[in-house]
Coordinates of C-alpha atoms in Angstrom, one line a residue:
X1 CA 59.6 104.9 87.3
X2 CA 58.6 108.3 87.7
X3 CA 60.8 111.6 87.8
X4 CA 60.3 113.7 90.4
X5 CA 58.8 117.3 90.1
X6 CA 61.1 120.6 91.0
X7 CA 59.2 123.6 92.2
X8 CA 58.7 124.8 89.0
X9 CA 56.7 122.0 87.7
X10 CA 59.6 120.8 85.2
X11 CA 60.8 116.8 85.7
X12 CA 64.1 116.6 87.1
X13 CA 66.4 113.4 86.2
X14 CA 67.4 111.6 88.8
X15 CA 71.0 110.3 89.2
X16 CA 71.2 106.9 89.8
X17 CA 73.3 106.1 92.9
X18 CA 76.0 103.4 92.1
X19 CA 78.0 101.4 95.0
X20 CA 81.4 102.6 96.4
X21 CA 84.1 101.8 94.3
X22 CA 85.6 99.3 96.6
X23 CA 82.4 97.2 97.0
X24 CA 82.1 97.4 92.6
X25 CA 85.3 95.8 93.0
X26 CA 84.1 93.2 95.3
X27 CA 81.4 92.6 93.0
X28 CA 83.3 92.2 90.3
X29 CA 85.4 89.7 91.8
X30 CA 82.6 87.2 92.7
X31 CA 81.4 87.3 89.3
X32 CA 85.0 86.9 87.7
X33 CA 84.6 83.5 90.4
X34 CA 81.4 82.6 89.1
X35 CA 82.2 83.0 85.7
X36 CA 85.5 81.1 86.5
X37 CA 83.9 77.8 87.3
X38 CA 81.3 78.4 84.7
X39 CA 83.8 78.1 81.9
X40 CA 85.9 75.1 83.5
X41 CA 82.4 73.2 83.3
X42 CA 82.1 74.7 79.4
X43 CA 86.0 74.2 78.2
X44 CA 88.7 75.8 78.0
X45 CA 87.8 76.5 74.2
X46 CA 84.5 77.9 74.8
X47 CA 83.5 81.6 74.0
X48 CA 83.4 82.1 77.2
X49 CA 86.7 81.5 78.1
X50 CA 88.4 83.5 75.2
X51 CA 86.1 86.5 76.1
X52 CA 87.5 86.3 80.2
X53 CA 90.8 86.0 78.5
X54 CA 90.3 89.4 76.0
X55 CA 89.0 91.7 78.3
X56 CA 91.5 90.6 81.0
X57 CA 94.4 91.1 78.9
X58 CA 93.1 94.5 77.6
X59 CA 92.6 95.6 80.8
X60 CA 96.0 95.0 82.2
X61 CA 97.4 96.3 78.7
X62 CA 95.4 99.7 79.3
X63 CA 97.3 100.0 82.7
X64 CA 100.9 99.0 81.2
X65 CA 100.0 101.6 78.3
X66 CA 99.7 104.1 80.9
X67 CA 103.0 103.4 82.7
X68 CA 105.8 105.0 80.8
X69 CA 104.2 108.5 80.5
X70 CA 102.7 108.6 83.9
X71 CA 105.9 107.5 85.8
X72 CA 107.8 109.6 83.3
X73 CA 105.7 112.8 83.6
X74 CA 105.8 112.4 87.7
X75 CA 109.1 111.9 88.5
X76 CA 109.8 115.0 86.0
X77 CA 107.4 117.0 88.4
X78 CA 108.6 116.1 91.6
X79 CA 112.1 116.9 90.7
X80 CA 110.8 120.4 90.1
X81 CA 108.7 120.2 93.2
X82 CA 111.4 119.0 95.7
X83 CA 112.9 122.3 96.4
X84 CA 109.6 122.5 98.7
X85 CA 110.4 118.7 100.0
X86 CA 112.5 119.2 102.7
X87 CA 115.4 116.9 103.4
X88 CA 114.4 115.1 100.1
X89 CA 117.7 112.9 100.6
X90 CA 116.8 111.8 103.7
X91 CA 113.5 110.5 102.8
X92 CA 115.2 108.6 99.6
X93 CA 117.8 106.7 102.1
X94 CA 114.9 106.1 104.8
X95 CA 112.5 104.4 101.8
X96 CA 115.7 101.7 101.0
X97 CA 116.2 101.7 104.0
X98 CA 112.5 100.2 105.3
X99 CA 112.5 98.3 102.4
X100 CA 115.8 96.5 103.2
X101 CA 113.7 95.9 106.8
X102 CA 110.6 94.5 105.7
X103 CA 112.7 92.4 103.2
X104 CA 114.6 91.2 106.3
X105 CA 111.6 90.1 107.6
X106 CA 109.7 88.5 105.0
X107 CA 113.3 86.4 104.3
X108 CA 113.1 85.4 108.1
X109 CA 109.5 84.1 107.8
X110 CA 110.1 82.3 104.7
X111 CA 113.3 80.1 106.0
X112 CA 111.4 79.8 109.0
X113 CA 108.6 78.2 107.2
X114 CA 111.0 76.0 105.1
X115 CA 112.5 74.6 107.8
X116 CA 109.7 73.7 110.1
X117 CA 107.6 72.4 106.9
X118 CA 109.8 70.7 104.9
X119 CA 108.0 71.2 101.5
X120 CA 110.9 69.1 99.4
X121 CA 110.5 66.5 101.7
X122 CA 106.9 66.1 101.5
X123 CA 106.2 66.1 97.6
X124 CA 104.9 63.7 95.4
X125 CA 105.9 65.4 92.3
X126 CA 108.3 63.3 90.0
X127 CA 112.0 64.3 89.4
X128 CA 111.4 64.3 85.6
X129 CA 109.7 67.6 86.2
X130 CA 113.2 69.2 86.4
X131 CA 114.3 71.7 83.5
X132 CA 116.4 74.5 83.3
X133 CA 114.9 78.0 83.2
X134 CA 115.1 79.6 79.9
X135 CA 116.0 83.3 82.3
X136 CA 118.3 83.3 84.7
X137 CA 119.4 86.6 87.3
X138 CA 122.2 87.8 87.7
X139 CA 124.6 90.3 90.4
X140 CA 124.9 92.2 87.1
X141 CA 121.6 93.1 86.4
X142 CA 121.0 96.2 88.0
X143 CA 123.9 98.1 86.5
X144 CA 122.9 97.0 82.8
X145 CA 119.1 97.7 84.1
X146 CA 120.5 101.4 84.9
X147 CA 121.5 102.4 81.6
X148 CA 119.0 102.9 79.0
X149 CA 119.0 101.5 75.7
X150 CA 117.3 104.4 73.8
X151 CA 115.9 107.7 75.0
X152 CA 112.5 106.1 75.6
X153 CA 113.4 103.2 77.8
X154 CA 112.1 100.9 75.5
X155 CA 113.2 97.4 73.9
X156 CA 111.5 95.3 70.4
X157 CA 111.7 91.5 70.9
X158 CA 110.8 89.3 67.7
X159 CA 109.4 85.8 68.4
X160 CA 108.1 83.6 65.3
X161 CA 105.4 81.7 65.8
X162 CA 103.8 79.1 62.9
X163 CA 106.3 80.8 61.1
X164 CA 105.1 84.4 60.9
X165 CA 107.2 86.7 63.2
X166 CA 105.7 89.1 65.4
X167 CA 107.6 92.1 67.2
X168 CA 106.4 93.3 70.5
X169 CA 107.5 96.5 72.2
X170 CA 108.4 95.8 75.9
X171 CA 109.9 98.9 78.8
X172 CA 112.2 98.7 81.7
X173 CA 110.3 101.0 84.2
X174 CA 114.2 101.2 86.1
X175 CA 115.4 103.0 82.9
X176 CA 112.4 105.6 82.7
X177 CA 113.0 106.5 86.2
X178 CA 116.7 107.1 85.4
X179 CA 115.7 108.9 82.2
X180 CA 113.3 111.7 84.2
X181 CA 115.2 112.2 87.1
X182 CA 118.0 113.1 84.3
X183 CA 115.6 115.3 82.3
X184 CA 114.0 116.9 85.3
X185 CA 117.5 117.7 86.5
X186 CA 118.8 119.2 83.4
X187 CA 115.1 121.4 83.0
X188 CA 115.0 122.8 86.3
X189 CA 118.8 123.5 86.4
X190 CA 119.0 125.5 83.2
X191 CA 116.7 127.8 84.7
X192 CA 113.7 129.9 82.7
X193 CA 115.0 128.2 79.5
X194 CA 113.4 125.1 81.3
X195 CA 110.1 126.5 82.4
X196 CA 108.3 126.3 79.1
X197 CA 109.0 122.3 79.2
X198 CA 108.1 122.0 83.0
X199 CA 104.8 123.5 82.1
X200 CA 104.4 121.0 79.4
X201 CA 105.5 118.4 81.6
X202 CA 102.6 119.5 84.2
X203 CA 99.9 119.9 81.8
X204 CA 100.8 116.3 80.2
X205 CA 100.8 114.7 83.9
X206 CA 97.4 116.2 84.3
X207 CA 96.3 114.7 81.3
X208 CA 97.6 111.3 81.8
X209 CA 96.2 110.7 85.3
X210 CA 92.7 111.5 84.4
X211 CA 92.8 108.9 81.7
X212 CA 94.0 106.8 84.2
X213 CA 90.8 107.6 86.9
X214 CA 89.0 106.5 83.5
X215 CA 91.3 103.2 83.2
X216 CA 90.5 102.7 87.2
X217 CA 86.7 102.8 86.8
X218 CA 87.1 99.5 84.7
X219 CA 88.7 97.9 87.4
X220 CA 86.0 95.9 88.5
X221 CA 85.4 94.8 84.6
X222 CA 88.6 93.6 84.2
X223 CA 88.6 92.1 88.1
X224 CA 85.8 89.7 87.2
X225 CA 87.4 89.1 83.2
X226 CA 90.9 88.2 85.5
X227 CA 89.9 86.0 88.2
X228 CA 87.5 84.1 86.2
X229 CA 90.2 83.4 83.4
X230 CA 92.3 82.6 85.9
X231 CA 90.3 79.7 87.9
X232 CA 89.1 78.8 83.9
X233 CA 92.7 78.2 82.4
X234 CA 94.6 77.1 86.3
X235 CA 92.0 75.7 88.7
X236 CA 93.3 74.0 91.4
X237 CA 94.1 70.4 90.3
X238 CA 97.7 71.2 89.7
X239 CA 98.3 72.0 93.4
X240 CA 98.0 67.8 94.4
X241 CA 101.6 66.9 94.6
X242 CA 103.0 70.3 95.6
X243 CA 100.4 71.2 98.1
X244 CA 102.5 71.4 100.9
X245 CA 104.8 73.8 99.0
X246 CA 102.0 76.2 98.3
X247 CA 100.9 76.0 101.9
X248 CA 104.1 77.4 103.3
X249 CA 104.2 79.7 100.3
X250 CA 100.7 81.5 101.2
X251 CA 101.3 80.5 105.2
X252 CA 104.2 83.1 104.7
X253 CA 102.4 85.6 102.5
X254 CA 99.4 85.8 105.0
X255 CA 101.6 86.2 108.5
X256 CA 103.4 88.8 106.8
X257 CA 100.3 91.0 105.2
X258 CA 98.0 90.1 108.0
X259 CA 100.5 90.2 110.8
X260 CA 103.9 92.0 109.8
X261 CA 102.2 94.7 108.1
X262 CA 99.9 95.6 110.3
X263 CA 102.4 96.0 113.7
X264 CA 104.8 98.1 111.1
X265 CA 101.3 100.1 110.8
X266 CA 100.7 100.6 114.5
X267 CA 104.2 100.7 116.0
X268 CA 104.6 104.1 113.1
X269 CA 101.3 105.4 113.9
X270 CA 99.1 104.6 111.0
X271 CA 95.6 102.8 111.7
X272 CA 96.3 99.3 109.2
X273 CA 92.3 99.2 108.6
X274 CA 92.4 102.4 107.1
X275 CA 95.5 101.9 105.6
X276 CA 94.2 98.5 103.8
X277 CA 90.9 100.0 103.2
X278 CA 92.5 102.4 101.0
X279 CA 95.5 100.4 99.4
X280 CA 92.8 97.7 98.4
X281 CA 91.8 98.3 95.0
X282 CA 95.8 98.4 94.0
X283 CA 96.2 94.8 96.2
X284 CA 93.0 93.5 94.7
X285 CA 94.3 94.3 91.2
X286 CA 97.8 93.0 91.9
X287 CA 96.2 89.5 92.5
X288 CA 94.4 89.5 89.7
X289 CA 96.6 90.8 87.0
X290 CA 100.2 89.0 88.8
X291 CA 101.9 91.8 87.8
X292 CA 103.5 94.9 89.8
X293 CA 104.0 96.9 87.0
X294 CA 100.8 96.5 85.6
X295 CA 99.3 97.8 89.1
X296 CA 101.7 100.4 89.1
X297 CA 99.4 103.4 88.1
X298 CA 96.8 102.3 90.2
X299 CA 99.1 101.9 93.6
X300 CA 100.5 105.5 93.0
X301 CA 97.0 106.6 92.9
X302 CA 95.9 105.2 96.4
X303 CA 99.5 106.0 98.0
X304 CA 98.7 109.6 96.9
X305 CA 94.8 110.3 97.0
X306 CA 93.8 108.0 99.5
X307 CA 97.1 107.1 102.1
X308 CA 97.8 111.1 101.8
X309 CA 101.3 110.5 100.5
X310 CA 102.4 113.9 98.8
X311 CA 103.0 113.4 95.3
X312 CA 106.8 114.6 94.8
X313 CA 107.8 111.9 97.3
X314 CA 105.5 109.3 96.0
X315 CA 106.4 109.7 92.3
X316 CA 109.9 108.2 93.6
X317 CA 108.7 105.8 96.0
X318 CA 106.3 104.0 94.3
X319 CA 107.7 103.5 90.9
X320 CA 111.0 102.4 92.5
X321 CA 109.1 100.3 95.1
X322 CA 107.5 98.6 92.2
X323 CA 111.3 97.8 91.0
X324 CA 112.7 96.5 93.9
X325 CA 110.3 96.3 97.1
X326 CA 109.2 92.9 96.2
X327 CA 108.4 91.0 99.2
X328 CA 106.3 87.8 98.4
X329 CA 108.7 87.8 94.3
X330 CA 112.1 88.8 96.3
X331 CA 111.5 87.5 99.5
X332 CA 109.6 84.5 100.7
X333 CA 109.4 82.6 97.5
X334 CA 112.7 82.3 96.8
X335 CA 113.9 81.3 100.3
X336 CA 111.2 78.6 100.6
X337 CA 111.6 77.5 96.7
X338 CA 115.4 77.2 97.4
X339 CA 114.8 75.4 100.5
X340 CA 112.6 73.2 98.6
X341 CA 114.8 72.1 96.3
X342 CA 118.0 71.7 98.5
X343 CA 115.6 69.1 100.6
X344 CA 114.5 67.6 97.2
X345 CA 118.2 66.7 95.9
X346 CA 118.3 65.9 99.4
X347 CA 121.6 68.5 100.0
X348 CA 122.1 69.6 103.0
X349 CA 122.0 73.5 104.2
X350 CA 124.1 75.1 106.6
X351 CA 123.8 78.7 108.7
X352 CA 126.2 80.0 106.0
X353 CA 123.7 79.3 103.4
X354 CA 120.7 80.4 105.1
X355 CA 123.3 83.7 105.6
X356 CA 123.0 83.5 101.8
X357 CA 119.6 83.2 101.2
X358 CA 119.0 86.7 103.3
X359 CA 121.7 88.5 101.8
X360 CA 120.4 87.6 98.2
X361 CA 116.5 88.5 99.2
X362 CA 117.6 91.9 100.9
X363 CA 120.1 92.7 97.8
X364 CA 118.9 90.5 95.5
X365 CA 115.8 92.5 94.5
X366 CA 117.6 95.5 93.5
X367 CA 120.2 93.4 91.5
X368 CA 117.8 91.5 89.5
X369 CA 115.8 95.4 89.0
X370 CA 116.1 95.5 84.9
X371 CA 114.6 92.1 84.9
X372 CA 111.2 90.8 85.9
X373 CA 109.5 87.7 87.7
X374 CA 110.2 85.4 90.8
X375 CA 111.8 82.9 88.4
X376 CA 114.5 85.4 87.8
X377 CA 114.5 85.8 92.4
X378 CA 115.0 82.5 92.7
X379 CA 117.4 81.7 89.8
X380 CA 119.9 84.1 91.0
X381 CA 119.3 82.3 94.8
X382 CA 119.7 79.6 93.5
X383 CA 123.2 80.3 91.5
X384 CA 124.4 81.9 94.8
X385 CA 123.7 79.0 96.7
X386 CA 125.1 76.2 94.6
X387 CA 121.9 74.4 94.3
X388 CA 120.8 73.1 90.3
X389 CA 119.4 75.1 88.3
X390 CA 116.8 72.4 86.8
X391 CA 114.9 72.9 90.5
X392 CA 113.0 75.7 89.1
X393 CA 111.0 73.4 86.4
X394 CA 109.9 71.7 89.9
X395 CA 107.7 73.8 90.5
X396 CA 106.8 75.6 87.6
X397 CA 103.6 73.8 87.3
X398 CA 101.3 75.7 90.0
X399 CA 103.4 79.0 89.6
X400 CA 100.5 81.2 88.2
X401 CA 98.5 80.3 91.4
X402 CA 101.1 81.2 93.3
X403 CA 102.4 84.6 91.7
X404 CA 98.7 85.8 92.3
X405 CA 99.6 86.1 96.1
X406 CA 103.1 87.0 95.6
X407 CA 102.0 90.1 93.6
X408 CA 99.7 91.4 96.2
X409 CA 101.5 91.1 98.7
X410 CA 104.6 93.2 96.5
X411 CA 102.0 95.9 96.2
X412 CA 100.7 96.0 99.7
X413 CA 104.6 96.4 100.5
X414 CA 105.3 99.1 97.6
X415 CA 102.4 101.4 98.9
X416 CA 103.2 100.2 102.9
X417 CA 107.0 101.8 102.5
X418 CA 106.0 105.2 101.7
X419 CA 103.2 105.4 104.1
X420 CA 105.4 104.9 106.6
X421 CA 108.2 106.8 105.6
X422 CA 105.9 109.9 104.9
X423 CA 104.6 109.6 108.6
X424 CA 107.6 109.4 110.4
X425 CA 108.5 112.4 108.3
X426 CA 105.5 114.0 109.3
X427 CA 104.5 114.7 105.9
X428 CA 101.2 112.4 105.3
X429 CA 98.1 114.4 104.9
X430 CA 95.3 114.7 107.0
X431 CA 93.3 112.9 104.4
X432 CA 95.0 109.3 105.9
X433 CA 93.2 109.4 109.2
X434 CA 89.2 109.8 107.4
X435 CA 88.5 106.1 106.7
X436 CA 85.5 107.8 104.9
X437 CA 87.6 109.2 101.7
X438 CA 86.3 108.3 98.6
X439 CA 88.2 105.9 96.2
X440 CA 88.9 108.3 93.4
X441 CA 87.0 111.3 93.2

């Protein structure tokens, strides 16, 4: 291949043009399939397989990494910046206040589903399956979530395995938002003393958020290394005698992304191709990773560069969303799972319990905030209800398949929110009508 000539007679390099970011992740996700099936025809103990598994798990560690500091550093920043966010109170009440709404609907669409489909009654899975969940959720939850253990937010778990322990550092993203909006208070009320570490605080959010536009340009790496070790080490054998269960569980997560979503869009004023144009790469890698918190970094980064979100009001929104806006975790599983088992010990449900079920998805979420996972939803629904514990080992079996839709849809709702909220507020940038806005510049 040969360079071209300037006018000066010198060769010039030529820059090779690479694929928008969105289709790199596209691409990336039909290898990961390819690869997938690849390594269920090789074994699960192939090469193969424990390379998908590596570079999947490093990926999604690289984004957890990043959590604490970023969500840390923002919130600290936009507490310094709100005294140019008007009616910053306003826009805090309106944010629960559209996630308490979309949670209302989701809840709707999920009993709906249960009751027209009947998934306990048509299941061929055996009632030895039953077992008690090993973590339960409770009403209590949020306030011990609220109140951090240590200054950093952070807890050390010990687990001994073949008889060597290991200690792993885990954080509770509810206390770190606690901790900065404490911090942020404190620096910008004690006036100039506070400057010095507001600076610091600016410089080090900078820093952070271009290593996480490096992070993001692995995203279709990781994609293909997360989907393929997903269909190597799941497939879709398990989903036989719960089939009709996961029907009504994706039945509900596509009317509400494809359908719900998109009206909330229009009737607020927001075009919903545009809008899922841009929040794709945080969905795409919500499905992938089945984690909210791991995807974190990544939705704050599209709510903000590429929805047009301003930043103070997003470094609330969208760690807080990622919390407690949980509609496919909060939502629709655990008022179809709940269904499922009441029609599986064959017990009856009244309008009182149905009464229950929304109450604990709308609520529920924020309760069950310092703990993680739809087990944990549908535990606490299920304790609410009355219905036995030992239906959650039911359908434990096909319930990595399943979180892979529930988390995307979570993140399509953490970054819908605060689109919408910023509109009706008039404050989303002119950046959210070009469809042409590149994926991180």
């Amino acid at each position: 291949m040969t360079k071209p000539i300037s006018v000066d007679g010198t060769a010039r390099a030529t820059r090779v043009r690479l694929p928008s970011f969105g289709v790199q992740v596209l691409l990336g996700l039909a290898v990961g399939v390819g690869l997938g099936f690849w390594t269920r025809s090789l074994g699960e103990a192939s090469a193969l397989a424990e390379a998908l598994q590596t570079i999947g798990s490093i990926f999604v560690q690289l984004l957890r990494a990043l959590v604490p500091p970023l969500v840390f550093a923002a919130i600290v920043a936009s507490i310094a910046a709100l005294k140019d966010l008007q009616n910053a109170a306003r826009l805090v009440a309106k944010t629960l206040l559209w996630f308490a709404i979309t949670a209302l609907i989701a809840v709707l669409i999920g009993i709906a589903l249960g009751i027209l489909l009947e998934p306990g009654l048509r299941t061929g899975i055996d009632a030895t399956a039953a077992a008690a969940p090993t973590t339960t959720g409770s009403w209590f939850d949020f306030l011990k979530g609220l109140v951090p253990g240590n200054f950093l937010g952070l807890s050390a778990s010990t687990k001994i395995a073949d008889g060597v322990p290991a200690t792993s550092l885990s954080f509770n993203v509810l206390q770190i938002i606690v901790l900065a909006i404490a911090i942020g208070t404190a620096a910008v009320r004690v006036g100039p003393a506070g400057e010095g570490f507001l600076a610091f605080n600016a410089s080090l959010l900078a820093i952070f958020k271009r290593l996480l536009l490096w992070v993001i340009r692995l995203t279709p790496i990781g994609t293909a290394a997360l989907i393929g070790d997903a269909i190597a080490r799941y497939g879709w054998e398990a989903l036989g005698s719960l089939g009709q269960f996961a029907i009504a569980i994706y039945a509900g997560l596509l009317l509400l992304v494809a359908l719900v979503y998109p009206v909330l869009l229009r009737l607020n004023g927001v075009s919903p191709l545009h809008f899922f144009r841009a929040a794709w790469p945080a969905i795409e890698l919500g499905f992938v990773s089945r984690s909210s918190i791991g995807t974190l970094p990544v939705t704050q980064e599209v709510v903000e560069r590429r929805l047009g979100v301003p930043p103070a009001y997003a470094a609330f929104a969208v760690p807080l969303g990622a919390t407690t806006k949980m509609d496919g975790c909060a939502a629709i599983y655990p008022a179809i799972a709940a269904i499922f088992v009441a029609q599986f010990y064959g017990i009856a449900l009244g309008i009182d319990d149905y009464l229950l079920i929304v109450l604990v998805s709308v609520l529920g979420s924020a309760a069950t905030a310092g703990l993680t996972g739809a087990t944990v939803m549908l535990t606490l629904t299920l304790s609410t209800l009355g219905l036995p514990l030992e239906g959650v080992g039911l359908l434990l079996a096909i319930d990595p398949i399943l979180d892979m839709g529930r988390t995307a849809v979570n993140v399509a709702g953490q970054a819908l929110v605060p689109t919408i909220v910023a509109k009706r507020a008039g404050l989303l940038s002119e950046r959210e009508q070009d469809d042409r806005t590149p994926a991180f510049a």
